[in-house]
mmCIF file of C-alpha atoms in Angstrom:
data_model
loop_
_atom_site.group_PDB
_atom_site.id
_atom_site.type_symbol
_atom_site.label_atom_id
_atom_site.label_comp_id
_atom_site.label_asym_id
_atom_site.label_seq_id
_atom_site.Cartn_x
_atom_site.Cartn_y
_atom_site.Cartn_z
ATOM 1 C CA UNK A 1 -11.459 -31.834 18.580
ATOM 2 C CA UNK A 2 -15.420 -31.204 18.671
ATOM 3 C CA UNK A 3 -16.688 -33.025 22.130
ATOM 4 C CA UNK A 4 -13.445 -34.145 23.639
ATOM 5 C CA UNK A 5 -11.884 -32.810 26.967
ATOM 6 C CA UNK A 6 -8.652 -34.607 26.123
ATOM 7 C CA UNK A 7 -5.779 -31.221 26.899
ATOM 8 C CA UNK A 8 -2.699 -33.632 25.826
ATOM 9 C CA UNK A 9 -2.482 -31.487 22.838
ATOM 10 C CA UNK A 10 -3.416 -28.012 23.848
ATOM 11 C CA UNK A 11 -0.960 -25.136 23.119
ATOM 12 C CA UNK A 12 0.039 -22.615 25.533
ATOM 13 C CA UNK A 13 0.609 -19.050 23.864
ATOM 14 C CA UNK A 14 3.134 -17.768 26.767
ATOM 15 C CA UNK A 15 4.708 -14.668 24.767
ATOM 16 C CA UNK A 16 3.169 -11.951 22.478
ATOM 17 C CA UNK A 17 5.470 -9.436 20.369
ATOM 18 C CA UNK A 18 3.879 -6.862 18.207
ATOM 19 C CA UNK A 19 4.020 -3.555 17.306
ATOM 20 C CA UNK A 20 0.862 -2.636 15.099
ATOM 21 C CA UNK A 21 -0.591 1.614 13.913
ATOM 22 C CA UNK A 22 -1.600 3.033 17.350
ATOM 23 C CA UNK A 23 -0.392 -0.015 19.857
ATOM 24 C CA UNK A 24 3.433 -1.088 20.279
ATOM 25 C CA UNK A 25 2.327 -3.902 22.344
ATOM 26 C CA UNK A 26 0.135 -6.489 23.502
ATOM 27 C CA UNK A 27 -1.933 -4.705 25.864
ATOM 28 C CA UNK A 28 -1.800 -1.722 24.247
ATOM 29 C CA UNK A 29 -3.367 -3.299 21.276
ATOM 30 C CA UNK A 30 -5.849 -5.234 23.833
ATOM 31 C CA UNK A 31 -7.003 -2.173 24.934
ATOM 32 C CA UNK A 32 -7.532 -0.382 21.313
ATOM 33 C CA UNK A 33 -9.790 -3.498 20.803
ATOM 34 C CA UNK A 34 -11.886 -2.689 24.226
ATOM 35 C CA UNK A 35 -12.300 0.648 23.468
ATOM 36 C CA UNK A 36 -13.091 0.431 20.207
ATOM 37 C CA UNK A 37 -10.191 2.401 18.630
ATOM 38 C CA UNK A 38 -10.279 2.563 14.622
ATOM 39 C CA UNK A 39 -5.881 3.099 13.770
ATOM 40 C CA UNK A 40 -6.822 3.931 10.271
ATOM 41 C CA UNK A 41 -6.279 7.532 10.323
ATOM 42 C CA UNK A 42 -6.469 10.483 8.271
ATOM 43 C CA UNK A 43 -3.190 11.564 6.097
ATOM 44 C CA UNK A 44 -2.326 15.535 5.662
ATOM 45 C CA UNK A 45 -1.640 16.685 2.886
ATOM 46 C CA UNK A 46 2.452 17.319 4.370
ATOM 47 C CA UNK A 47 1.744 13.697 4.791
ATOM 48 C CA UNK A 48 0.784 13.149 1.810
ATOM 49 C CA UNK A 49 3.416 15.170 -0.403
ATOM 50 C CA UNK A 50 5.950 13.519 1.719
ATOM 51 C CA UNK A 51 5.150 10.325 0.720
ATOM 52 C CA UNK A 52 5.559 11.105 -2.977
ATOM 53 C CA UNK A 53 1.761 11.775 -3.615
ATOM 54 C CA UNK A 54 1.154 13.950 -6.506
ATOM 55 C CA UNK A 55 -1.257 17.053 -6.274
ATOM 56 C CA UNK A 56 -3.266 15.533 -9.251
ATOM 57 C CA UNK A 57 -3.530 12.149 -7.833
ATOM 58 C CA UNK A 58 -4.503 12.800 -4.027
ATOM 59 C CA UNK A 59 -6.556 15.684 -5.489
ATOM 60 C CA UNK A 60 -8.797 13.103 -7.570
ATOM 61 C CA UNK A 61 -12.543 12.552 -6.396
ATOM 62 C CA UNK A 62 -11.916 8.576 -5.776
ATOM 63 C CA UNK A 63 -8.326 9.245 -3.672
ATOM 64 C CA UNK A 64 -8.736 8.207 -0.108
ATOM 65 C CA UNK A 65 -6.376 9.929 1.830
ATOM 66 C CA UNK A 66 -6.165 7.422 4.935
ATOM 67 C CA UNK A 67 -4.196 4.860 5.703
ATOM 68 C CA UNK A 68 -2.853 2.271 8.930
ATOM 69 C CA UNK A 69 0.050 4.020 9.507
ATOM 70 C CA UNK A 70 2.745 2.125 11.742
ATOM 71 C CA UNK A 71 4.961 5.008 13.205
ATOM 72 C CA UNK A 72 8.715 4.070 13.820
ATOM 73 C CA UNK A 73 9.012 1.018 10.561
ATOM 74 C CA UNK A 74 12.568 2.994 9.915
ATOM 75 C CA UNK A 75 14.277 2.884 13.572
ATOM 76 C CA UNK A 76 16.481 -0.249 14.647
ATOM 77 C CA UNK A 77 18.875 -1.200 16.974
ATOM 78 C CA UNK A 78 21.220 -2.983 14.776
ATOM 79 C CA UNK A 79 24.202 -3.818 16.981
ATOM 80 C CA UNK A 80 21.505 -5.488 19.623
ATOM 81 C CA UNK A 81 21.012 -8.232 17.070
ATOM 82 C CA UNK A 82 24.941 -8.349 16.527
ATOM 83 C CA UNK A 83 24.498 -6.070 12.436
ATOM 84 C CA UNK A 84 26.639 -3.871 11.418
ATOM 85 C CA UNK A 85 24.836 -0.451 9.901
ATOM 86 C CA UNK A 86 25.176 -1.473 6.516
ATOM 87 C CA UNK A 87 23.547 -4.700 6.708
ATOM 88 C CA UNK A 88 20.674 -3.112 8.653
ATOM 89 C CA UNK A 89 20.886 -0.845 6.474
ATOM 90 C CA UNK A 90 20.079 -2.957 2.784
ATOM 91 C CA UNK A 91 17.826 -5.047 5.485
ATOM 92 C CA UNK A 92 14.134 -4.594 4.530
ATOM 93 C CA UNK A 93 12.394 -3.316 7.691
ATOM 94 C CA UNK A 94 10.031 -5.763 7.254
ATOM 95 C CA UNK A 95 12.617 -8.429 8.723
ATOM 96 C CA UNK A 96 14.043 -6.013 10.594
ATOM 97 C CA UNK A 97 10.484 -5.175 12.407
ATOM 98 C CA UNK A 98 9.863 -9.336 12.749
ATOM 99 C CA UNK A 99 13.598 -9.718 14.348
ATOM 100 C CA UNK A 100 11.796 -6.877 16.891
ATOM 101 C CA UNK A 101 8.615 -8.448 17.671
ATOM 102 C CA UNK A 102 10.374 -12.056 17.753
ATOM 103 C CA UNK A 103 12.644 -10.953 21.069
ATOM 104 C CA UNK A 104 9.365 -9.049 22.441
ATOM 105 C CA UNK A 105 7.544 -12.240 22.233
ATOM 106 C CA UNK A 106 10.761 -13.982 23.852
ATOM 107 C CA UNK A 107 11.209 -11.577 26.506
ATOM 108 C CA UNK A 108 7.826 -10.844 27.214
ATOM 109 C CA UNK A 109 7.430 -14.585 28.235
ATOM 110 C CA UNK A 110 10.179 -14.360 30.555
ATOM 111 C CA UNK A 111 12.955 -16.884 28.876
ATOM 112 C CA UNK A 112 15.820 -16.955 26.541
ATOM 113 C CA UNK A 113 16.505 -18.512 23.380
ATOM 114 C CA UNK A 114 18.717 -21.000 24.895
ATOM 115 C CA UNK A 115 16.654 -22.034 27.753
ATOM 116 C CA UNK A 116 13.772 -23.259 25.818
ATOM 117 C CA UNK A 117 15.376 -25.960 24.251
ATOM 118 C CA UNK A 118 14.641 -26.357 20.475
ATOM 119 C CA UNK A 119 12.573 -23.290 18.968
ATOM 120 C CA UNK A 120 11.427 -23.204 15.833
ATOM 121 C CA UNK A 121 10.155 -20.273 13.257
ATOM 122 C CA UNK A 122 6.803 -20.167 11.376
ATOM 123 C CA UNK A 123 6.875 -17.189 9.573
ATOM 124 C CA UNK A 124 5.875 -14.858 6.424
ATOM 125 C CA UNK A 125 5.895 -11.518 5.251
ATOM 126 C CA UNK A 126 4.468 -8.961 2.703
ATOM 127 C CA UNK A 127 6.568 -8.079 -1.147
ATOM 128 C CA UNK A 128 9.701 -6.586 -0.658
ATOM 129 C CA UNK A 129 8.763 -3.171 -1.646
ATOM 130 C CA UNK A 130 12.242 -1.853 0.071
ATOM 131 C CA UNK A 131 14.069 -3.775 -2.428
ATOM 132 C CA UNK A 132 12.938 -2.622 -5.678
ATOM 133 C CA UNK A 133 12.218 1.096 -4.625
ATOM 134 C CA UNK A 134 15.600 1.554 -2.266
ATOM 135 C CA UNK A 135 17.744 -0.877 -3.057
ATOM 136 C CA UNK A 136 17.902 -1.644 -6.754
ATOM 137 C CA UNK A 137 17.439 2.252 -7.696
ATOM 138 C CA UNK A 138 20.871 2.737 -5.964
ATOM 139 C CA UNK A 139 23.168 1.731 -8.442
ATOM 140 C CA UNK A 140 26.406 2.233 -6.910
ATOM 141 C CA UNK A 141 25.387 -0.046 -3.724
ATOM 142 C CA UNK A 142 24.345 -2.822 -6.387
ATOM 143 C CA UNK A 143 27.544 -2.769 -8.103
ATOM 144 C CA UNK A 144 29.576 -2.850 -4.588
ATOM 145 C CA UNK A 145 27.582 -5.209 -2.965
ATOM 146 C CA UNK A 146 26.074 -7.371 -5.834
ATOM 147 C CA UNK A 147 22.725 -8.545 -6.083
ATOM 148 C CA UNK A 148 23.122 -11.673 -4.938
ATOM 149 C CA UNK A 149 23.985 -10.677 -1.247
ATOM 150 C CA UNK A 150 21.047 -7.784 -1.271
ATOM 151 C CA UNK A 151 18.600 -10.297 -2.156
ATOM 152 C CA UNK A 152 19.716 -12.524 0.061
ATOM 153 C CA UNK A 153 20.795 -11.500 3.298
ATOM 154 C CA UNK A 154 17.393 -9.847 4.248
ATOM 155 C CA UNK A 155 15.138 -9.133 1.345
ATOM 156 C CA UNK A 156 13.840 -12.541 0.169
ATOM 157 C CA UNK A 157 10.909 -13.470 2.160
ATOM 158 C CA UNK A 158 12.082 -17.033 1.675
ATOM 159 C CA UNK A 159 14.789 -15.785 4.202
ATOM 160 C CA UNK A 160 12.215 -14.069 6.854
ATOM 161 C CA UNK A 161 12.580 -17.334 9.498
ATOM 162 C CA UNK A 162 15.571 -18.328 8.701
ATOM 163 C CA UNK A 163 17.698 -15.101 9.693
ATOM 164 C CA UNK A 164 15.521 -15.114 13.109
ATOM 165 C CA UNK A 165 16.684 -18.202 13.672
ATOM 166 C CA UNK A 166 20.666 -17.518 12.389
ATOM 167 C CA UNK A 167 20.344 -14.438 14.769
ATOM 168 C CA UNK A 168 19.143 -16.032 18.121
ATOM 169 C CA UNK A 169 21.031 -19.255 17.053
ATOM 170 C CA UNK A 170 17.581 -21.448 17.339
ATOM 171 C CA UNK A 171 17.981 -25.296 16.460
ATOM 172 C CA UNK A 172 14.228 -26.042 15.399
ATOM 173 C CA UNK A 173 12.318 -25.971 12.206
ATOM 174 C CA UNK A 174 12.842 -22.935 10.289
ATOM 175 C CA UNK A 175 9.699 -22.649 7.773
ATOM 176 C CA UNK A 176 8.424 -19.689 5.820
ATOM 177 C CA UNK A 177 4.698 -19.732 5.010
ATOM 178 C CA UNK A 178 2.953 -17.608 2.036
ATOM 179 C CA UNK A 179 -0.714 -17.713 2.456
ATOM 180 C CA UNK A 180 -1.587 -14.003 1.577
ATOM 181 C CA UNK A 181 -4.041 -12.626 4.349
ATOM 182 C CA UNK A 182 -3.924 -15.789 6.255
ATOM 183 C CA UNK A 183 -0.384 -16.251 6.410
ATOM 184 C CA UNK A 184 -0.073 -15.475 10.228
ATOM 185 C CA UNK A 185 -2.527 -17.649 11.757
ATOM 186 C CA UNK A 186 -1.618 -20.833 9.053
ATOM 187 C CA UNK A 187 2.107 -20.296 10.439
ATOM 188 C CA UNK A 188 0.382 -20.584 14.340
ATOM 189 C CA UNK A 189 -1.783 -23.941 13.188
ATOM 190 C CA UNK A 190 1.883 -25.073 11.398
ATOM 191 C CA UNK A 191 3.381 -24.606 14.931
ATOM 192 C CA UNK A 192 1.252 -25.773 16.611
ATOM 193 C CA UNK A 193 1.129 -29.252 14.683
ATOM 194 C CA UNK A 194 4.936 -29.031 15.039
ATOM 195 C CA UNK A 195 4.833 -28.942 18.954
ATOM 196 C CA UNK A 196 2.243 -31.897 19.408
ATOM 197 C CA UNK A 197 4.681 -33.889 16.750
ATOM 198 C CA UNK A 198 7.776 -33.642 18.640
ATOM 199 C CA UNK A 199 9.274 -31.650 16.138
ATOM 200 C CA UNK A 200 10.239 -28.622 18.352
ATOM 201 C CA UNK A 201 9.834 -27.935 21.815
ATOM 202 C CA UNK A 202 8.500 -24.130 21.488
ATOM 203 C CA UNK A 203 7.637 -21.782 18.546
ATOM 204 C CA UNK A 204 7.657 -18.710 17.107
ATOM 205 C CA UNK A 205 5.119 -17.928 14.855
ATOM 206 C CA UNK A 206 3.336 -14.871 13.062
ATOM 207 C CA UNK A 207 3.996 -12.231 10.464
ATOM 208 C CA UNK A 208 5.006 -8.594 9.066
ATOM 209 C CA UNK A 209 3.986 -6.109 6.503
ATOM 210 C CA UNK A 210 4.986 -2.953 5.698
ATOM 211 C CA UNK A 211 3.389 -0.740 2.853
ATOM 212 C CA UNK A 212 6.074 2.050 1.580
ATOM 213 C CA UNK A 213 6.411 4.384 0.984
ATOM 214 C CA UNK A 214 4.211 4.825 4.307
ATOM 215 C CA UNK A 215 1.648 7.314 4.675
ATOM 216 C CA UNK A 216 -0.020 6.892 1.254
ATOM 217 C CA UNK A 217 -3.881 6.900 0.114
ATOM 218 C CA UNK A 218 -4.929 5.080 -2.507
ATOM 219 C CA UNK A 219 -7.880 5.420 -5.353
ATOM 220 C CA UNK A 220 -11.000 3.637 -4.993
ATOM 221 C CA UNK A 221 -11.974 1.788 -7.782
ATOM 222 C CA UNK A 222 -15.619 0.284 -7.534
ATOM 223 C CA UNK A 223 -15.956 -3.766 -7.445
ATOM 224 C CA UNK A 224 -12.230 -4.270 -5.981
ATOM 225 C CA UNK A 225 -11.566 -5.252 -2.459
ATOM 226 C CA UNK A 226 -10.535 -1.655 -0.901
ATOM 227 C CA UNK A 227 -12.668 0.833 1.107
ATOM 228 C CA UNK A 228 -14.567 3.497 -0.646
ATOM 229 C CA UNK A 229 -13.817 5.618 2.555
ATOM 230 C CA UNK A 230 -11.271 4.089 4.283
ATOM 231 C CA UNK A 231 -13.140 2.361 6.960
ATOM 232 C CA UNK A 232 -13.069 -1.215 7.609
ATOM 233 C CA UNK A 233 -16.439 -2.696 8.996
ATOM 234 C CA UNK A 234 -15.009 -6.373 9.580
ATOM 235 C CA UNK A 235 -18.321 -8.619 10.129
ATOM 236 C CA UNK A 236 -20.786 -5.558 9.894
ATOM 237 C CA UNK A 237 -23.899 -4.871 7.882
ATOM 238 C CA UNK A 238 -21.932 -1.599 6.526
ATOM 239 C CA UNK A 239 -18.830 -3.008 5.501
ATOM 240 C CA UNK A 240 -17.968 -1.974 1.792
ATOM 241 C CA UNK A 241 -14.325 -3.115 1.635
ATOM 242 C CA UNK A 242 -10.960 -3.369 3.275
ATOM 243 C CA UNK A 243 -7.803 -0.876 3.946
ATOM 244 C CA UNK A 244 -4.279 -2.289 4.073
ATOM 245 C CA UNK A 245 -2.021 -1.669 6.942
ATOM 246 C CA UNK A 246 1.672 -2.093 8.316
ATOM 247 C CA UNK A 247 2.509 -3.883 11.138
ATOM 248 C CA UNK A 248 4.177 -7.118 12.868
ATOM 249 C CA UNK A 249 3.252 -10.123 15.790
ATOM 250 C CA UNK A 250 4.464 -12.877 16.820
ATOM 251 C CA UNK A 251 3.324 -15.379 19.326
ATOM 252 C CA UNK A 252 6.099 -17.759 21.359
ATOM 253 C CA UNK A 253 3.935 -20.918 21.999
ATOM 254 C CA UNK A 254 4.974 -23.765 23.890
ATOM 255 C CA UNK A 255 3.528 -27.233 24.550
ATOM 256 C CA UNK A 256 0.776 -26.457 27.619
ATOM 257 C CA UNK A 257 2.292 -29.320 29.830
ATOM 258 C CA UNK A 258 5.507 -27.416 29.539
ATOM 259 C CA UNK A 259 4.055 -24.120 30.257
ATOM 260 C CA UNK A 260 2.582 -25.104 33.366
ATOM 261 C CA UNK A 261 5.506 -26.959 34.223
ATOM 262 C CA UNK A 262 7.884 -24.575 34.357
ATOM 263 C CA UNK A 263 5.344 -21.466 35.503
ATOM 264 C CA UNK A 264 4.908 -19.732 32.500
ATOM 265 C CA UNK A 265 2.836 -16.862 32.228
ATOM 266 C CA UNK A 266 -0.238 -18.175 30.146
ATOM 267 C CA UNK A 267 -1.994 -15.258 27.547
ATOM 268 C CA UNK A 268 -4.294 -18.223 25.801
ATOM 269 C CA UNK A 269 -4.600 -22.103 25.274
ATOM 270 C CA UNK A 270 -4.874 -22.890 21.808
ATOM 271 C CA UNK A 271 -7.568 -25.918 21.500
ATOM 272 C CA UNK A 272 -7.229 -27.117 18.365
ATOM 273 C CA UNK A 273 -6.950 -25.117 14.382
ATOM 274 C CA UNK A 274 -7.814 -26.039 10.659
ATOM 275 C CA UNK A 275 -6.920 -25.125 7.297
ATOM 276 C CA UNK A 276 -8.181 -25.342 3.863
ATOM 277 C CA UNK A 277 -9.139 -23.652 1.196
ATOM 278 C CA UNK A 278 -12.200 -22.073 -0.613
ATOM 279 C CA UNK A 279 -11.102 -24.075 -4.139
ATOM 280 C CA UNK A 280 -13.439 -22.131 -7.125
ATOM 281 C CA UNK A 281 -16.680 -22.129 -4.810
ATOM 282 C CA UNK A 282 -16.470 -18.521 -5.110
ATOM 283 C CA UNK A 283 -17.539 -15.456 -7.526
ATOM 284 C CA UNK A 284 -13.956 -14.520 -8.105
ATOM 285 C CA UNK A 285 -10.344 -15.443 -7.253
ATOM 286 C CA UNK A 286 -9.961 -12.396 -4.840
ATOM 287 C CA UNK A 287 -13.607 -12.951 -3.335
ATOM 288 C CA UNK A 288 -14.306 -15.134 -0.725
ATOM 289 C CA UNK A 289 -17.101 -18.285 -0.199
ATOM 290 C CA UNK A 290 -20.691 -17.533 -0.419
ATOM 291 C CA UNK A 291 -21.005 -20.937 1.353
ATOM 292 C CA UNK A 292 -18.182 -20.075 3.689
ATOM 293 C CA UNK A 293 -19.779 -16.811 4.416
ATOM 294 C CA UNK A 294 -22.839 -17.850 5.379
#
């Protein structure tokens, strides 16, 4: 959209829900930013042993003991979104977490599900570590329940959008996107192309992730993508790597002609997005473009 004023398709982003290691919400997080807070942190070794770490592997000379640690992944209010305990319960708190931050975004623009006409989901989330280390290991809750209905009524990630929108009864497009690291902001630009189509007439879009068992290092092994001490120097001269993290956002958008319509609170216009992809221009699969780099 290079050189044109033209605002007919511009994209109001009139709700924010998140709750992210060291900020439970939008300004919170906005502030971290500011002030330069880093909400990778160090892990004790209580920490540590708690998590299931063993004395010879957090003892080793490549173990970094630090981690993003997002404080409060096992709390939910499961009769608010109309659960019983037991289905929260075999619910991975990864869709339990993006049910969360879906209302925050809702609420925090001031509306209701039913007021804003037809909403639709853009979603994805991280493996379903909850399943195979809490669920399947409990054999008598497998045999009573079957696998079938643990799988399916919220541990698939296939099934991430579609229970938000069972739960807050919302008529639009329900769509789960899988783009690895870019999966939140691909499910914004596939929102955002919904709303100038006609398809929908707002959005909720974003993502989750939530590393168990939490509060875990990991081992440094030279060449791969992680930290060699746990600090990540995004866009710096110094950066050396990556550390993976736990958390959840979501973003309600709405068409900016209907924002400013009907008063909405305004965070950000969104312009205009792209997509693609790097193809094989690249030293390895898990590497990214030289040219795209530079």
């Amino acid at each position: 959209m290079s050189g044109t004023t033209d605002s007919s398709h511009d994209i109001a982003v009139v709700g924010i829900g998140l709750d992210l290691p060291g900020a439970s919400d939008a300004r919170q997080f906005w502030d971290n930013l500011r002030d330069g807070v880093e909400s990778i942190r160090d892990l004790t070794p209580d920490e540590l042993a708690a998590a299931g770490e063993s004395a010879a592997r957090s003892g080793h000379p490549d173990y970094v003991a630090r981690a993003a640690v997002l404080d409060g992944y096992d709390q939910f209010d499961a009769e608010f979104f109309g659960l019983s305990p037991k289905d929260a319960a075999v619910m991975d708190p990864q869709h339990r977490k993006f049910l969360e931050a879906c209302w925050h975004a809702i609420e925090d623009a001031g509306h209701r599900p039913d007021n804003l006409g037809a909403v639709g989901v853009w979603a994805g989330c991280g493996m379903g570590s909850y399943f195979s280390v809490n669920i399947c290991s409990n054999r008598d809750l497998v045999e009573e329940t079957g696998m079938f209905l643990l799988r399916h009524t919220g541990n698939d990630k296939d099934f991430l959008s579609t229970r938000a929108s069972h739960i807050f009864d919302l008529r639009g497009p329900s769509v789960s996107v899988q783009t690895a690291c870019s999966t939140s902001l691909v499910a914004v630009h596939a929102a955002c192309q919904a709303l100038n189509a006609g398809d929908c007439d707002a959005a909720l879009a974003g993502g989750v992730t939530i590393e168990l068992p939490q509060g875990r290092g990991y081992l440094y092994k030279a060449n791969e993508i992680l930290s060699p001490d746990g600090h990540c120097r995004a866009f710096d001269h110094r950066s050396e790597g990556t550390v993976f993290g736990s958390g959840a956002a979501v973003v309600l958008l709405r068409r900016l002609s209907d924002a400013i319509a009907d008063g909405d609170h305004i965070w950000a216009v969104i312009k205009g997005s792209a997509i693609n992809n790097d193809g094989s221009g690249k030293a390895g699969y898990l590497a990214p473009s030289v040219e795209g780099q530079a």
